[in-house]
Amino acid sequence: MSKSDHIASDAEYKKIKEAILELFTKHPNKTYNHKQVARHVKQSSAFVQSFYDDKQLSPSKFKSVVIAAMNDLFTADELVETDIGKYRKIFAEHFVTGKIDIASSGAAYLMNDDYEDDIYISPRNVNTALNGDTVTILLHAKKSGKRLSGEVTEIVERSKTEFVGLIQVSNKFAFLVPDSQKMDVDIMIPLDDLNDAKHGQKAIAKITDWNVETHNPIGEVVQVLGEPGDNETEMHAILVEYGFPLDFPKKVYEETSKIAHKIPAAEIKKRKDFRGVCTFTIDPEDAKDFDDAISFEKLSNGNYSIGVHIADVTHYVREDTHLNDEAVRRATSVYLVDRVIPMLPEKISNEVCSLRPKEDKLCFSAVFEMNENTEVVNEWFGRTVIHSTQRFTYEQAQDVIEKKSDVLEEEIHTINTLAQKLRKQRFKSGAINFESIEVKFRLDETGYPKGVYIKEHKESNELIEEFMLLANRKVAEFVGQKSANDKGQKKKAFVYRVHDVPKTDKLESFAAFANKFGYRVHTSNDSQISKSMNGLMKDVKGKKEQNVLEKLAIRTMSKAVYSTENIGHYGLAFDFYTHFTSPIRRYPDMMVHRLLQHYLDGGKSVDANEYEEHSRHATDLEIMATDAERASIKYMQVLYLEDKKDKVFDGIISGVKDYGIFVELTDSKCEGLIRMKNLTDDFYEFDEDNHCLIGRRTQRKFQLGDTLQVVVEETDLQKRQIDFALFENGEVLKGNSNRDTKRGKKPNKKSKARAKASGDFRKKSTSKKNKGKKKRR
């Protein structure tokens, strides 16, 4: 309050503020406006009533005092404005910190372990937060029947500050229009900070400033990627979009250059020597980073010695080095359609550590003596040296299994027989058989997709899979189970791969949907769930609805994560499970190697907190890597269909939304959208519970899993989107663009206004859709 008001002395004014604050404190979940506060404090505070009477104040004069006091309390963060003119008291428990996930609509959700459900943040309350940021939000008062909501008050940590997109240049300003659908604000680039980027090029811009009062962040171009549509440009753009670096730092290369290929004789003496034992690798045809090898030896007692030998990455990559720091940061290799972005430099991943044939290699091994019933009667873990005698591709190993080749015939057949027994036992124990379809592309020398095919999963894949699962399980049991059984000993901290039970409501929803296709999924207990799920996966194989049901089944399950808290692995039906077998491409496996050796050496339990932090980071990066891989697949699918607009394709409805239906092509698994505007024979309404659109007049249904024919209407490489049109009775059904909003077309969240050559400043949209939004378009 201004001193010129001369209504209350400083002491009187202080007591009025205290009375107001006491009112809000006594009613923490209530909101009051100025008028309500003025009425309540007169009634509840003898001092305020006496002040009002003694000064002979008019209601308007007294209200001005209350307004001034409330504004001071608001500025001091004692009160929060929950709606226009409405306030409530702020308590420490009203603030929640977590990661924010921003939807394409502009709304956001905060994830926090203390809350079962995500906290909703409306677009106007997101403020300057960006997708993935760690933020603090102020919780709003919970309204009956409504989900918990809040507003962003602080950006604790940016998940990223560099974004990839198209450069648009005007006479006075330039903008980078981000590729990401979750980044719904353009970055303004002063012309002096373009760094030679040209209009229409793809570039990386870094946010340098974002005043809370401005609509757009300010940034500078840090790298020009090239022309849009160029394969190299687009693959690099995908990597940057998902936060993966394009190259290694100079210090990492310097450390890598000092690593020798030759193994010192002294190092070999420290290890168990398997160079005289039959050893081989099985990997994809185009693989160069061979993580694992299998050794086979028949013992005099009739049992078998099976060695699972894993590249000893941590022998070369030591802690407290730039190389290790970079591995921590990346956490995983990224597999795009046409390339691998390794977690470690290629000298390590493809040369020094890769278990190439006819070369001595250092390994960390899990060796099992097992009988013909796959019972493990003895196990050993430790450092080894191996010499692989044969490098198989999966196709070559399959030829041996199918007796089309006799290379290591006896060894491969015996190991495969054991693997199939392990597989059968695993499913009998309750494991669920999820085999999602894997789309692959035939590329020409420029990276252009000449064809699409579905990768087959055969017994040679299962051979490697089962023995990697065995090694991962046994390592986890060795540390976790032994630790649990040692009475009086502290439980040993370890990195597990855990998978929680699925949520009941998701299971029941999936079971109801599968029932529409004639499949029964029982959800009463774990045994019935796994049995009926496996039966479903077997029954749908080769049928038109296979991919749709497999995808939905996987989405029904919880996400497997890394954690130091072991809860078991539901999908594999293992009580103890970890990742030990791929340290070249996964940092959690490197952590497991170090911890296993530490405990083999008799070390005490380590502090779990550091490993838990690394585990969470690795989980986050694994999700990002998967999203980047999917984006590269989607880009190639769009590119593949770009010149096929006159061709009719068979497809199946793979998703239903209020703005249209998603269709997956039967032969190539390319997915696109038939928008509502192109369904011209009726007015269709969305039935979310039954996954369908229903015609209001004809009652015609478009339901998840239905087959139909489509043609390609539009392809957009920049957005990686495909639009289909329905093909019926020899005709293509197309609608009018002015029907979009009536028929539920999903609105474009980015403003259509771009910086134009005339030099007009980028203005905030004033459409009804954007009213009330702060700092975001």
PDB file of N, CA, C and O in Angstrom, residues 527-587:
ATOM      1  N   SER A 527      -1.444 -66.650 -13.581  1.00  0.00           N
ATOM      2  CA  SER A 527      -1.304 -67.871 -14.365  1.00  0.00           C
ATOM      3  C   SER A 527      -2.243 -67.867 -15.562  1.00  0.00           C
ATOM      4  O   SER A 527      -1.847 -68.198 -16.685  1.00  0.00           O
ATOM      5  N   GLN A 528      -3.490 -67.475 -15.315  1.00  0.00           N
ATOM      6  CA  GLN A 528      -4.466 -67.428 -16.408  1.00  0.00           C
ATOM      7  C   GLN A 528      -4.127 -66.335 -17.414  1.00  0.00           C
ATOM      8  O   GLN A 528      -4.316 -66.501 -18.619  1.00  0.00           O
ATOM      9  N   ILE A 529      -3.618 -65.204 -16.907  1.00  0.00           N
ATOM     10  CA  ILE A 529      -3.260 -64.105 -17.812  1.00  0.00           C
ATOM     11  C   ILE A 529      -2.181 -64.557 -18.787  1.00  0.00           C
ATOM     12  O   ILE A 529      -2.314 -64.394 -19.999  1.00  0.00           O
ATOM     13  N   SER A 530      -1.085 -65.130 -18.259  1.00  0.00           N
ATOM     14  CA  SER A 530       0.022 -65.530 -19.124  1.00  0.00           C
ATOM     15  C   SER A 530      -0.405 -66.635 -20.076  1.00  0.00           C
ATOM     16  O   SER A 530      -0.041 -66.622 -21.263  1.00  0.00           O
ATOM     17  N   LYS A 531      -1.183 -67.582 -19.584  1.00  0.00           N
ATOM     18  CA  LYS A 531      -1.623 -68.703 -20.430  1.00  0.00           C
ATOM     19  C   LYS A 531      -2.505 -68.214 -21.569  1.00  0.00           C
ATOM     20  O   LYS A 531      -2.314 -68.602 -22.732  1.00  0.00           O
ATOM     21  N   SER A 532      -3.472 -67.359 -21.255  1.00  0.00           N
ATOM     22  CA  SER A 532      -4.386 -66.887 -22.301  1.00  0.00           C
ATOM     23  C   SER A 532      -3.708 -65.899 -23.234  1.00  0.00           C
ATOM     24  O   SER A 532      -3.993 -65.858 -24.437  1.00  0.00           O
ATOM     25  N   MET A 533      -2.766 -65.089 -22.711  1.00  0.00           N
ATOM     26  CA  MET A 533      -2.014 -64.171 -23.572  1.00  0.00           C
ATOM     27  C   MET A 533      -1.163 -64.949 -24.574  1.00  0.00           C
ATOM     28  O   MET A 533      -1.109 -64.612 -25.755  1.00  0.00           O
ATOM     29  N   ASN A 534      -0.483 -65.978 -24.085  1.00  0.00           N
ATOM     30  CA  ASN A 534       0.335 -66.802 -24.982  1.00  0.00           C
ATOM     31  C   ASN A 534      -0.527 -67.517 -26.014  1.00  0.00           C
ATOM     32  O   ASN A 534      -0.133 -67.653 -27.175  1.00  0.00           O
ATOM     33  N   GLY A 535      -1.695 -67.965 -25.581  1.00  0.00           N
ATOM     34  CA  GLY A 535      -2.613 -68.593 -26.521  1.00  0.00           C
ATOM     35  C   GLY A 535      -3.072 -67.625 -27.591  1.00  0.00           C
ATOM     36  O   GLY A 535      -3.156 -67.970 -28.776  1.00  0.00           O
ATOM     37  N   LEU A 536      -3.330 -66.387 -27.165  1.00  0.00           N
ATOM     38  CA  LEU A 536      -3.740 -65.343 -28.106  1.00  0.00           C
ATOM     39  C   LEU A 536      -2.632 -65.060 -29.115  1.00  0.00           C
ATOM     40  O   LEU A 536      -2.885 -64.986 -30.328  1.00  0.00           O
ATOM     41  N   MET A 537      -1.383 -64.883 -28.625  1.00  0.00           N
ATOM     42  CA  MET A 537      -0.264 -64.587 -29.521  1.00  0.00           C
ATOM     43  C   MET A 537      -0.064 -65.703 -30.553  1.00  0.00           C
ATOM     44  O   MET A 537       0.291 -65.442 -31.703  1.00  0.00           O
ATOM     45  N   LYS A 538      -0.317 -66.927 -30.136  1.00  0.00           N
ATOM     46  CA  LYS A 538      -0.188 -68.073 -31.047  1.00  0.00           C
ATOM     47  C   LYS A 538      -1.322 -68.091 -32.057  1.00  0.00           C
ATOM     48  O   LYS A 538      -1.103 -68.321 -33.259  1.00  0.00           O
ATOM     49  N   ASP A 539      -2.539 -67.819 -31.597  1.00  0.00           N
ATOM     50  CA  ASP A 539      -3.706 -67.903 -32.470  1.00  0.00           C
ATOM     51  C   ASP A 539      -3.757 -66.791 -33.520  1.00  0.00           C
ATOM     52  O   ASP A 539      -4.288 -66.984 -34.614  1.00  0.00           O
ATOM     53  N   VAL A 540      -3.220 -65.588 -33.186  1.00  0.00           N
ATOM     54  CA  VAL A 540      -3.325 -64.463 -34.126  1.00  0.00           C
ATOM     55  C   VAL A 540      -2.229 -64.480 -35.181  1.00  0.00           C
ATOM     56  O   VAL A 540      -2.289 -63.715 -36.149  1.00  0.00           O
ATOM     57  N   LYS A 541      -1.226 -65.343 -34.994  1.00  0.00           N
ATOM     58  CA  LYS A 541      -0.089 -65.341 -35.914  1.00  0.00           C
ATOM     59  C   LYS A 541      -0.539 -65.569 -37.350  1.00  0.00           C
ATOM     60  O   LYS A 541      -1.246 -66.533 -37.651  1.00  0.00           O
ATOM     61  N   GLY A 542      -0.156 -64.670 -38.226  1.00  0.00           N
ATOM     62  CA  GLY A 542      -0.481 -64.784 -39.640  1.00  0.00           C
ATOM     63  C   GLY A 542      -1.836 -64.235 -40.014  1.00  0.00           C
ATOM     64  O   GLY A 542      -2.178 -64.175 -41.202  1.00  0.00           O
ATOM     65  N   LYS A 543      -2.627 -63.785 -39.033  1.00  0.00           N
ATOM     66  CA  LYS A 543      -3.958 -63.251 -39.326  1.00  0.00           C
ATOM     67  C   LYS A 543      -3.909 -61.734 -39.454  1.00  0.00           C
ATOM     68  O   LYS A 543      -2.978 -61.082 -38.982  1.00  0.00           O
ATOM     69  N   LYS A 544      -4.933 -61.174 -40.083  1.00  0.00           N
ATOM     70  CA  LYS A 544      -4.938 -59.748 -40.398  1.00  0.00           C
ATOM     71  C   LYS A 544      -4.867 -58.863 -39.147  1.00  0.00           C
ATOM     72  O   LYS A 544      -4.310 -57.773 -39.157  1.00  0.00           O
ATOM     73  N   GLU A 545      -5.419 -59.363 -38.045  1.00  0.00           N
ATOM     74  CA  GLU A 545      -5.440 -58.567 -36.825  1.00  0.00           C
ATOM     75  C   GLU A 545      -4.203 -58.772 -35.951  1.00  0.00           C
ATOM     76  O   GLU A 545      -4.105 -58.220 -34.853  1.00  0.00           O
ATOM     77  N   GLN A 546      -3.222 -59.541 -36.430  1.00  0.00           N
ATOM     78  CA  GLN A 546      -2.057 -59.880 -35.610  1.00  0.00           C
ATOM     79  C   GLN A 546      -1.344 -58.649 -35.061  1.00  0.00           C
ATOM     80  O   GLN A 546      -1.156 -58.515 -33.850  1.00  0.00           O
ATOM     81  N   ASN A 547      -0.953 -57.746 -35.939  1.00  0.00           N
ATOM     82  CA  ASN A 547      -0.144 -56.609 -35.503  1.00  0.00           C
ATOM     83  C   ASN A 547      -0.915 -55.690 -34.565  1.00  0.00           C
ATOM     84  O   ASN A 547      -0.368 -55.173 -33.590  1.00  0.00           O
ATOM     85  N   VAL A 548      -2.215 -55.486 -34.855  1.00  0.00           N
ATOM     86  CA  VAL A 548      -3.045 -54.619 -34.018  1.00  0.00           C
ATOM     87  C   VAL A 548      -3.138 -55.180 -32.608  1.00  0.00           C
ATOM     88  O   VAL A 548      -2.932 -54.476 -31.616  1.00  0.00           O
ATOM     89  N   LEU A 549      -3.441 -56.471 -32.498  1.00  0.00           N
ATOM     90  CA  LEU A 549      -3.598 -57.085 -31.180  1.00  0.00           C
ATOM     91  C   LEU A 549      -2.261 -57.197 -30.445  1.00  0.00           C
ATOM     92  O   LEU A 549      -2.203 -57.016 -29.222  1.00  0.00           O
ATOM     93  N   GLU A 550      -1.194 -57.490 -31.178  1.00  0.00           N
ATOM     94  CA  GLU A 550       0.119 -57.556 -30.530  1.00  0.00           C
ATOM     95  C   GLU A 550       0.520 -56.204 -29.958  1.00  0.00           C
ATOM     96  O   GLU A 550       1.029 -56.110 -28.833  1.00  0.00           O
ATOM     97  N   LYS A 551       0.303 -55.144 -30.741  1.00  0.00           N
ATOM     98  CA  LYS A 551       0.644 -53.796 -30.267  1.00  0.00           C
ATOM     99  C   LYS A 551      -0.169 -53.427 -29.026  1.00  0.00           C
ATOM    100  O   LYS A 551       0.357 -52.898 -28.046  1.00  0.00           O
ATOM    101  N   LEU A 552      -1.482 -53.701 -29.075  1.00  0.00           N
ATOM    102  CA  LEU A 552      -2.342 -53.368 -27.945  1.00  0.00           C
ATOM    103  C   LEU A 552      -1.973 -54.189 -26.710  1.00  0.00           C
ATOM    104  O   LEU A 552      -2.013 -53.689 -25.582  1.00  0.00           O
ATOM    105  N   ALA A 553      -1.605 -55.457 -26.919  1.00  0.00           N
ATOM    106  CA  ALA A 553      -1.218 -56.322 -25.795  1.00  0.00           C
ATOM    107  C   ALA A 553       0.031 -55.767 -25.111  1.00  0.00           C
ATOM    108  O   ALA A 553       0.109 -55.730 -23.879  1.00  0.00           O
ATOM    109  N   ILE A 554       0.997 -55.318 -25.907  1.00  0.00           N
ATOM    110  CA  ILE A 554       2.234 -54.758 -25.344  1.00  0.00           C
ATOM    111  C   ILE A 554       1.936 -53.467 -24.588  1.00  0.00           C
ATOM    112  O   ILE A 554       2.471 -53.217 -23.506  1.00  0.00           O
ATOM    113  N   ARG A 555       1.031 -52.630 -25.134  1.00  0.00           N
ATOM    114  CA  ARG A 555       0.669 -51.384 -24.451  1.00  0.00           C
ATOM    115  C   ARG A 555      -0.073 -51.651 -23.141  1.00  0.00           C
ATOM    116  O   ARG A 555      -0.061 -50.813 -22.234  1.00  0.00           O
ATOM    117  N   THR A 556      -0.712 -52.802 -23.062  1.00  0.00           N
ATOM    118  CA  THR A 556      -1.426 -53.172 -21.837  1.00  0.00           C
ATOM    119  C   THR A 556      -0.448 -53.417 -20.690  1.00  0.00           C
ATOM    120  O   THR A 556      -0.767 -53.192 -19.526  1.00  0.00           O
ATOM    121  N   MET A 557       0.733 -53.877 -21.035  1.00  0.00           N
ATOM    122  CA  MET A 557       1.733 -54.216 -20.023  1.00  0.00           C
ATOM    123  C   MET A 557       2.425 -52.959 -19.477  1.00  0.00           C
ATOM    124  O   MET A 557       2.445 -51.918 -20.125  1.00  0.00           O
ATOM    125  N   SER A 558       2.987 -53.089 -18.287  1.00  0.00           N
ATOM    126  CA  SER A 558       3.823 -52.023 -17.734  1.00  0.00           C
ATOM    127  C   SER A 558       5.124 -51.957 -18.536  1.00  0.00           C
ATOM    128  O   SER A 558       5.468 -52.887 -19.266  1.00  0.00           O
ATOM    129  N   LYS A 559       5.861 -50.860 -18.367  1.00  0.00           N
ATOM    130  CA  LYS A 559       7.142 -50.700 -19.051  1.00  0.00           C
ATOM    131  C   LYS A 559       8.267 -51.264 -18.183  1.00  0.00           C
ATOM    132  O   LYS A 559       8.333 -50.977 -16.995  1.00  0.00           O
ATOM    133  N   ALA A 560       9.104 -52.095 -18.792  1.00  0.00           N
ATOM    134  CA  ALA A 560      10.272 -52.601 -18.065  1.00  0.00           C
ATOM    135  C   ALA A 560      11.256 -51.455 -17.864  1.00  0.00           C
ATOM    136  O   ALA A 560      11.480 -50.644 -18.768  1.00  0.00           O
ATOM    137  N   VAL A 561      11.859 -51.390 -16.666  1.00  0.00           N
ATOM    138  CA  VAL A 561      12.767 -50.296 -16.327  1.00  0.00           C
ATOM    139  C   VAL A 561      13.978 -50.845 -15.585  1.00  0.00           C
ATOM    140  O   VAL A 561      13.996 -52.004 -15.154  1.00  0.00           O
ATOM    141  N   TYR A 562      14.991 -49.985 -15.418  1.00  0.00           N
ATOM    142  CA  TYR A 562      16.149 -50.317 -14.595  1.00  0.00           C
ATOM    143  C   TYR A 562      15.932 -49.747 -13.200  1.00  0.00           C
ATOM    144  O   TYR A 562      15.449 -48.620 -13.037  1.00  0.00           O
ATOM    145  N   SER A 563      16.303 -50.525 -12.180  1.00  0.00           N
ATOM    146  CA  SER A 563      16.128 -50.053 -10.817  1.00  0.00           C
ATOM    147  C   SER A 563      17.003 -50.858  -9.862  1.00  0.00           C
ATOM    148  O   SER A 563      17.317 -52.025 -10.117  1.00  0.00           O
ATOM    149  N   THR A 564      17.370 -50.233  -8.740  1.00  0.00           N
ATOM    150  CA  THR A 564      18.072 -50.960  -7.682  1.00  0.00           C
ATOM    151  C   THR A 564      17.087 -51.660  -6.753  1.00  0.00           C
ATOM    152  O   THR A 564      17.485 -52.453  -5.902  1.00  0.00           O
ATOM    153  N   GLU A 565      15.788 -51.361  -6.916  1.00  0.00           N
ATOM    154  CA  GLU A 565      14.749 -52.020  -6.119  1.00  0.00           C
ATOM    155  C   GLU A 565      14.177 -53.169  -6.938  1.00  0.00           C
ATOM    156  O   GLU A 565      13.483 -52.952  -7.930  1.00  0.00           O
ATOM    157  N   ASN A 566      14.456 -54.384  -6.520  1.00  0.00           N
ATOM    158  CA  ASN A 566      14.010 -55.544  -7.289  1.00  0.00           C
ATOM    159  C   ASN A 566      12.561 -55.908  -6.975  1.00  0.00           C
ATOM    160  O   ASN A 566      12.203 -56.137  -5.824  1.00  0.00           O
ATOM    161  N   ILE A 567      11.732 -55.942  -8.021  1.00  0.00           N
ATOM    162  CA  ILE A 567      10.342 -56.406  -7.875  1.00  0.00           C
ATOM    163  C   ILE A 567      10.079 -57.597  -8.800  1.00  0.00           C
ATOM    164  O   ILE A 567       8.942 -58.035  -8.949  1.00  0.00           O
ATOM    165  N   GLY A 568      11.152 -58.106  -9.421  1.00  0.00           N
ATOM    166  CA  GLY A 568      10.991 -59.211 -10.352  1.00  0.00           C
ATOM    167  C   GLY A 568      10.631 -58.720 -11.743  1.00  0.00           C
ATOM    168  O   GLY A 568      10.429 -57.529 -11.981  1.00  0.00           O
ATOM    169  N   HIS A 569      10.555 -59.670 -12.674  1.00  0.00           N
ATOM    170  CA  HIS A 569      10.206 -59.338 -14.064  1.00  0.00           C
ATOM    171  C   HIS A 569       8.958 -60.126 -14.439  1.00  0.00           C
ATOM    172  O   HIS A 569       8.995 -61.332 -14.661  1.00  0.00           O
ATOM    173  N   TYR A 570       7.817 -59.419 -14.480  1.00  0.00           N
ATOM    174  CA  TYR A 570       6.526 -60.062 -14.711  1.00  0.00           C
ATOM    175  C   TYR A 570       6.473 -60.758 -16.070  1.00  0.00           C
ATOM    176  O   TYR A 570       6.060 -61.908 -16.177  1.00  0.00           O
ATOM    177  N   GLY A 571       6.884 -60.058 -17.123  1.00  0.00           N
ATOM    178  CA  GLY A 571       6.773 -60.607 -18.473  1.00  0.00           C
ATOM    179  C   GLY A 571       7.588 -61.855 -18.705  1.00  0.00           C
ATOM    180  O   GLY A 571       7.196 -62.737 -19.465  1.00  0.00           O
ATOM    181  N   LEU A 572       8.759 -61.938 -18.048  1.00  0.00           N
ATOM    182  CA  LEU A 572       9.635 -63.106 -18.188  1.00  0.00           C
ATOM    183  C   LEU A 572       9.387 -64.153 -17.100  1.00  0.00           C
ATOM    184  O   LEU A 572       9.947 -65.258 -17.176  1.00  0.00           O
ATOM    185  N   ALA A 573       8.586 -63.793 -16.100  1.00  0.00           N
ATOM    186  CA  ALA A 573       8.297 -64.686 -14.966  1.00  0.00           C
ATOM    187  C   ALA A 573       9.578 -65.049 -14.203  1.00  0.00           C
ATOM    188  O   ALA A 573       9.762 -66.183 -13.775  1.00  0.00           O
ATOM    189  N   PHE A 574      10.468 -64.059 -14.043  1.00  0.00           N
ATOM    190  CA  PHE A 574      11.711 -64.242 -13.288  1.00  0.00           C
ATOM    191  C   PHE A 574      11.632 -63.426 -11.993  1.00  0.00           C
ATOM    192  O   PHE A 574      11.224 -62.261 -12.018  1.00  0.00           O
ATOM    193  N   ASP A 575      12.067 -64.021 -10.884  1.00  0.00           N
ATOM    194  CA  ASP A 575      12.141 -63.283  -9.625  1.00  0.00           C
ATOM    195  C   ASP A 575      13.342 -62.351  -9.601  1.00  0.00           C
ATOM    196  O   ASP A 575      13.315 -61.309  -8.939  1.00  0.00           O
ATOM    197  N   PHE A 576      14.406 -62.728 -10.299  1.00  0.00           N
ATOM    198  CA  PHE A 576      15.615 -61.910 -10.380  1.00  0.00           C
ATOM    199  C   PHE A 576      16.024 -61.820 -11.850  1.00  0.00           C
ATOM    200  O   PHE A 576      16.123 -62.830 -12.540  1.00  0.00           O
ATOM    201  N   TYR A 577      16.270 -60.586 -12.291  1.00  0.00           N
ATOM    202  CA  TYR A 577      16.680 -60.410 -13.687  1.00  0.00           C
ATOM    203  C   TYR A 577      17.484 -59.121 -13.797  1.00  0.00           C
ATOM    204  O   TYR A 577      17.246 -58.141 -13.090  1.00  0.00           O
ATOM    205  N   THR A 578      18.485 -59.134 -14.677  1.00  0.00           N
ATOM    206  CA  THR A 578      19.287 -57.942 -14.925  1.00  0.00           C
ATOM    207  C   THR A 578      19.684 -57.919 -16.391  1.00  0.00           C
ATOM    208  O   THR A 578      19.302 -58.794 -17.169  1.00  0.00           O
ATOM    209  N   HIS A 579      20.470 -56.924 -16.771  1.00  0.00           N
ATOM    210  CA  HIS A 579      21.058 -56.860 -18.110  1.00  0.00           C
ATOM    211  C   HIS A 579      22.583 -56.929 -17.967  1.00  0.00           C
ATOM    212  O   HIS A 579      23.204 -55.977 -17.485  1.00  0.00           O
ATOM    213  N   PHE A 580      23.126 -58.049 -18.407  1.00  0.00           N
ATOM    214  CA  PHE A 580      24.560 -58.328 -18.301  1.00  0.00           C
ATOM    215  C   PHE A 580      25.206 -58.480 -19.674  1.00  0.00           C
ATOM    216  O   PHE A 580      26.417 -58.362 -19.809  1.00  0.00           O
ATOM    217  N   THR A 581      24.405 -58.731 -20.707  1.00  0.00           N
ATOM    218  CA  THR A 581      24.907 -59.292 -21.961  1.00  0.00           C
ATOM    219  C   THR A 581      25.188 -58.300 -23.093  1.00  0.00           C
ATOM    220  O   THR A 581      25.611 -58.717 -24.159  1.00  0.00           O
ATOM    221  N   SER A 582      24.975 -56.998 -22.870  1.00  0.00           N
ATOM    222  CA  SER A 582      25.215 -56.045 -23.970  1.00  0.00           C
ATOM    223  C   SER A 582      25.906 -54.769 -23.511  1.00  0.00           C
ATOM    224  O   SER A 582      25.389 -53.664 -23.703  1.00  0.00           O
ATOM    225  N   PRO A 583      27.092 -54.872 -22.925  1.00  0.00           N
ATOM    226  CA  PRO A 583      27.764 -53.666 -22.409  1.00  0.00           C
ATOM    227  C   PRO A 583      28.293 -52.738 -23.491  1.00  0.00           C
ATOM    228  O   PRO A 583      28.583 -51.575 -23.214  1.00  0.00           O
ATOM    229  N   ILE A 584      28.432 -53.227 -24.727  1.00  0.00           N
ATOM    230  CA  ILE A 584      28.880 -52.344 -25.807  1.00  0.00           C
ATOM    231  C   ILE A 584      27.815 -51.292 -26.103  1.00  0.00           C
ATOM    232  O   ILE A 584      28.131 -50.154 -26.446  1.00  0.00           O
ATOM    233  N   ARG A 585      26.560 -51.650 -25.921  1.00  0.00           N
ATOM    234  CA  ARG A 585      25.477 -50.754 -26.328  1.00  0.00           C
ATOM    235  C   ARG A 585      24.544 -50.307 -25.201  1.00  0.00           C
ATOM    236  O   ARG A 585      23.619 -49.538 -25.444  1.00  0.00           O
ATOM    237  N   ARG A 586      24.774 -50.782 -23.956  1.00  0.00           N
ATOM    238  CA  ARG A 586      23.912 -50.379 -22.837  1.00  0.00           C
ATOM    239  C   ARG A 586      24.762 -50.092 -21.604  1.00  0.00           C
ATOM    240  O   ARG A 586      25.512 -50.964 -21.161  1.00  0.00           O
ATOM    241  N   TYR A 587      24.627 -48.898 -21.045  1.00  0.00           N
ATOM    242  CA  TYR A 587      25.414 -48.572 -19.855  1.00  0.00           C
ATOM    243  C   TYR A 587      24.999 -49.383 -18.620  1.00  0.00           C
ATOM    244  O   TYR A 587      25.873 -49.726 -17.799  1.00  0.00           O
TER     245      TYR A 587
END
